[in-house]
């Protein structure tokens, strides 16, 4: 199971890196955008858009708090910006 998650993460990373290279954005930011976009969209479809937005914000902030406590890592406001852009993009689909 651990190998499957590692493989999925690596695939996600390389896809994000390819997208980032095309639009001149770091893969990490693309991953934040896509993750929060998907979380917001799926939660919004299952429950409602307000819950989807809350889930996206919670996931993004929780990830940055986790990063803050990791060695050689830090809380990054640019990651939060990428998260918010993903949340906004998904929210626009509900208009």
Backbone as CSV, one residue per row, in Angstrom:
resi,resn,N_x,N_y,N_z,CA_x,CA_y,CA_z,C_x,C_y,C_z
1,UNK,0.829,-1.189,0.000,0.000,0.000,0.000,0.872,1.250,0.000
2,UNK,1.956,1.211,0.795,2.857,2.350,0.857,3.482,2.615,-0.510
3,UNK,3.786,1.551,-1.239,4.363,1.685,-2.574,3.369,2.343,-3.533
4,UNK,2.092,2.005,-3.408,1.064,2.601,-4.256,0.978,4.104,-4.016
5,UNK,0.952,4.523,-2.743,0.880,5.954,-2.437,2.129,6.687,-2.906
6,UNK,3.263,6.048,-2.758,4.511,6.654,-3.239,4.470,6.827,-4.750
7,UNK,3.975,5.827,-5.440,3.879,5.899,-6.901,2.896,6.995,-7.329
8,UNK,1.752,7.072,-6.674,0.773,8.110,-6.995,1.345,9.500,-6.732
9,UNK,2.072,9.645,-5.612,2.687,10.935,-5.310,3.706,11.308,-6.386
10,UNK,4.533,10.365,-6.770,5.543,10.653,-7.791,4.898,11.018,-9.125
11,UNK,3.851,10.305,-9.495,3.128,10.652,-10.731,2.559,12.058,-10.636
12,UNK,1.945,12.374,-9.504,1.377,13.709,-9.283,2.464,14.775,-9.361
13,UNK,3.609,14.484,-8.745,4.720,15.439,-8.765,5.218,15.682,-10.191
14,UNK,5.430,14.611,-10.953,5.971,14.775,-12.301,4.976,15.456,-13.242
15,UNK,3.698,15.187,-13.066,2.684,15.895,-13.858,2.686,17.377,-13.488
16,UNK,2.741,17.669,-12.181,2.776,19.063,-11.717,4.034,19.765,-12.214
17,UNK,5.119,19.062,-12.220,6.371,19.648,-12.700,6.287,19.970,-14.187
18,UNK,5.694,19.067,-14.970,5.541,19.310,-16.404,4.649,20.526,-16.653
19,UNK,3.559,20.627,-15.917,2.667,21.784,-16.048,3.410,23.052,-15.620
20,UNK,4.089,22.979,-14.481,4.824,24.130,-13.970,5.891,24.617,-14.932
21,UNK,6.580,23.681,-15.582,7.613,24.062,-16.559,7.004,24.829,-17.728
22,UNK,5.809,24.439,-18.128,5.148,25.108,-19.258,4.688,26.519,-18.915
23,UNK,4.289,26.732,-17.656,3.763,28.053,-17.272,4.705,28.810,-16.347
24,UNK,5.921,28.292,-16.189,6.962,28.949,-15.395,6.571,29.124,-13.928
25,UNK,6.066,28.040,-13.330,5.675,28.017,-11.926,6.282,26.756,-11.305
26,UNK,6.714,26.849,-10.057,7.284,25.682,-9.387,6.245,24.576,-9.232
27,UNK,6.712,23.329,-9.325,5.823,22.167,-9.216,5.053,22.184,-7.899
28,UNK,5.693,22.616,-6.826,5.047,22.665,-5.518,3.796,23.533,-5.543
29,UNK,3.861,24.657,-6.214,2.706,25.562,-6.280,1.585,24.943,-7.113
30,UNK,1.970,24.265,-8.196,0.967,23.584,-9.030,0.279,22.490,-8.217
31,UNK,1.055,21.758,-7.417,0.478,20.710,-6.571,-0.500,21.295,-5.546
32,UNK,-0.154,22.426,-4.954,-1.058,23.080,-4.005,-2.347,23.506,-4.715
33,UNK,-2.213,24.114,-5.892,-3.384,24.554,-6.651,-4.298,23.366,-6.964
34,UNK,-3.729,22.312,-7.556,-4.536,21.160,-7.966,-5.170,20.474,-6.762
35,UNK,-4.403,20.301,-5.686,-4.939,19.623,-4.495,-6.147,20.360,-3.925
36,UNK,-6.015,21.653,-3.730,-7.135,22.414,-3.160,-8.293,22.532,-4.149
37,UNK,-7.985,22.590,-5.439,-9.039,22.597,-6.461,-9.868,21.318,-6.346
38,UNK,-9.193,20.173,-6.306,-9.892,18.885,-6.256,-10.649,18.723,-4.937
39,UNK,-10.020,19.072,-3.818,-10.691,18.961,-2.516,-11.952,19.815,-2.494
40,UNK,-11.849,21.050,-2.967,-12.999,21.955,-2.976,-14.088,21.441,-3.903
41,UNK,-13.704,21.000,-5.086,-14.679,20.516,-6.068,-15.405,19.269,-5.565
42,UNK,-14.655,18.282,-5.099,-15.267,17.025,-4.664,-16.154,17.249,-3.434
43,UNK,-15.639,17.962,-2.436,-16.448,18.225,-1.236,-17.667,19.069,-1.593
44,UNK,-17.498,20.007,-2.520,-18.624,20.837,-2.951,-19.698,20.038,-3.660
45,UNK,-19.283,19.054,-4.449,-20.249,18.209,-5.152,-20.952,17.240,-4.205
46,UNK,-20.207,16.726,-3.230,-20.799,15.768,-2.297,-21.717,16.468,-1.304
47,UNK,-21.283,17.573,-0.721,-22.082,18.284,0.270,-22.602,19.583,-0.330
48,UNK,-21.877,20.661,-0.183,-22.238,21.933,-0.817,-20.964,22.760,-0.963
49,UNK,-21.037,23.830,-1.721,-19.832,24.599,-2.027,-19.230,25.254,-0.786
50,UNK,-20.055,25.663,0.160,-19.522,26.254,1.380,-18.646,25.254,2.127
51,UNK,-19.115,24.015,2.212,-18.324,22.964,2.853,-17.061,22.687,2.039
52,UNK,-17.175,22.708,0.716,-16.016,22.495,-0.148,-14.944,23.556,0.062
53,UNK,-15.375,24.806,0.156,-14.428,25.905,0.397,-13.754,25.722,1.759
54,UNK,-14.544,25.403,2.767,-13.983,25.194,4.105,-12.983,24.041,4.110
55,UNK,-13.306,22.969,3.404,-12.409,21.818,3.340,-11.103,22.180,2.635
56,UNK,-11.197,22.953,1.562,-9.997,23.378,0.845,-9.110,24.271,1.687
57,UNK,-9.716,25.226,2.384,-8.949,26.129,3.252,-8.315,25.333,4.390
58,UNK,-9.082,24.464,5.016,-8.554,23.657,6.115,-7.378,22.794,5.656
59,UNK,-7.511,22.159,4.510,-6.428,21.314,3.998,-5.172,22.135,3.734
60,UNK,-5.323,23.300,3.105,-4.172,24.136,2.792,-3.468,24.657,4.028
61,UNK,-4.234,25.147,4.988,-3.642,25.685,6.210,-3.029,24.560,7.045
62,UNK,-3.705,23.423,7.123,-3.172,22.292,7.885,-1.837,21.827,7.303
63,UNK,-1.730,21.801,5.981,-0.473,21.395,5.342,0.644,22.360,5.698
64,UNK,0.367,23.640,5.702,1.404,24.613,6.027,1.796,24.572,7.508
65,UNK,0.834,24.323,8.374,1.165,24.167,9.795,2.034,22.930,9.981
66,UNK,1.702,21.856,9.291,2.531,20.647,9.327,3.944,20.960,8.833
67,UNK,4.043,21.682,7.721,5.359,22.048,7.187,6.167,22.867,8.191
68,UNK,5.499,23.753,8.896,6.173,24.616,9.871,6.925,23.805,10.927
69,UNK,6.384,22.673,11.317,6.977,21.876,12.380,7.944,20.823,11.861
70,UNK,8.142,20.749,10.551,9.084,19.782,9.987,10.480,20.385,9.902
71,UNK,11.515,19.559,10.138,12.881,20.070,10.015,13.160,20.526,8.582
72,UNK,13.890,21.598,8.443,14.270,22.143,7.134,13.070,22.504,6.268
73,UNK,11.988,22.914,6.892,10.789,23.312,6.160,10.196,24.532,6.866
74,UNK,9.193,25.156,6.259,8.624,26.370,6.837,7.221,26.611,6.304
75,UNK,6.477,27.453,7.017,5.147,27.898,6.589,5.347,28.850,5.428
76,UNK,4.683,28.602,4.309,4.907,29.410,3.105,3.602,30.083,2.656
77,UNK,3.608,31.401,2.678,2.425,32.155,2.251,2.156,31.992,0.764
78,UNK,3.182,31.745,-0.035,2.976,31.516,-1.482,2.205,30.215,-1.713
79,UNK,2.437,29.230,-0.871,1.657,27.990,-0.967,0.197,28.256,-0.629
80,UNK,-0.041,29.082,0.381,-1.416,29.449,0.735,-2.077,30.180,-0.434
81,UNK,-1.336,31.038,-1.110,-1.886,31.738,-2.278,-2.270,30.752,-3.367
82,UNK,-1.420,29.770,-3.623,-1.738,28.749,-4.628,-2.971,27.952,-4.208
83,UNK,-3.068,27.634,-2.917,-4.255,26.941,-2.399,-5.516,27.757,-2.657
84,UNK,-5.454,29.043,-2.334,-6.623,29.914,-2.504,-7.024,30.049,-3.964
85,UNK,-6.048,30.094,-4.858,-6.380,30.151,-6.289,-7.096,28.881,-6.737
86,UNK,-6.657,27.735,-6.224,-7.340,26.480,-6.538,-8.758,26.455,-5.998
87,UNK,-8.935,26.972,-4.792,-10.259,27.031,-4.180,-11.177,27.972,-4.972
88,UNK,-10.654,29.118,-5.365,-11.443,30.057,-6.152,-11.816,29.464,-7.500
89,UNK,-10.866,28.829,-8.164,-11.138,28.226,-9.470,-12.241,27.168,-9.366
90,UNK,-12.171,26.324,-8.357,-13.218,25.295,-8.178,-14.554,25.948,-7.840
91,UNK,-14.532,26.987,-7.033,-15.772,27.672,-6.636,-16.474,28.294,-7.839
92,UNK,-15.694,28.769,-8.784,-16.279,29.395,-9.976,-17.086,28.393,-10.800
93,UNK,-16.773,27.123,-10.681,-17.541,26.102,-11.401,-18.956,25.942,-10.864
94,UNK,-19.204,26.439,-9.668,-20.513,26.321,-9.047,-21.429,27.524,-9.347
95,UNK,-20.913,28.504,-10.066,-21.741,29.681,-10.390,-22.724,29.369,-11.484
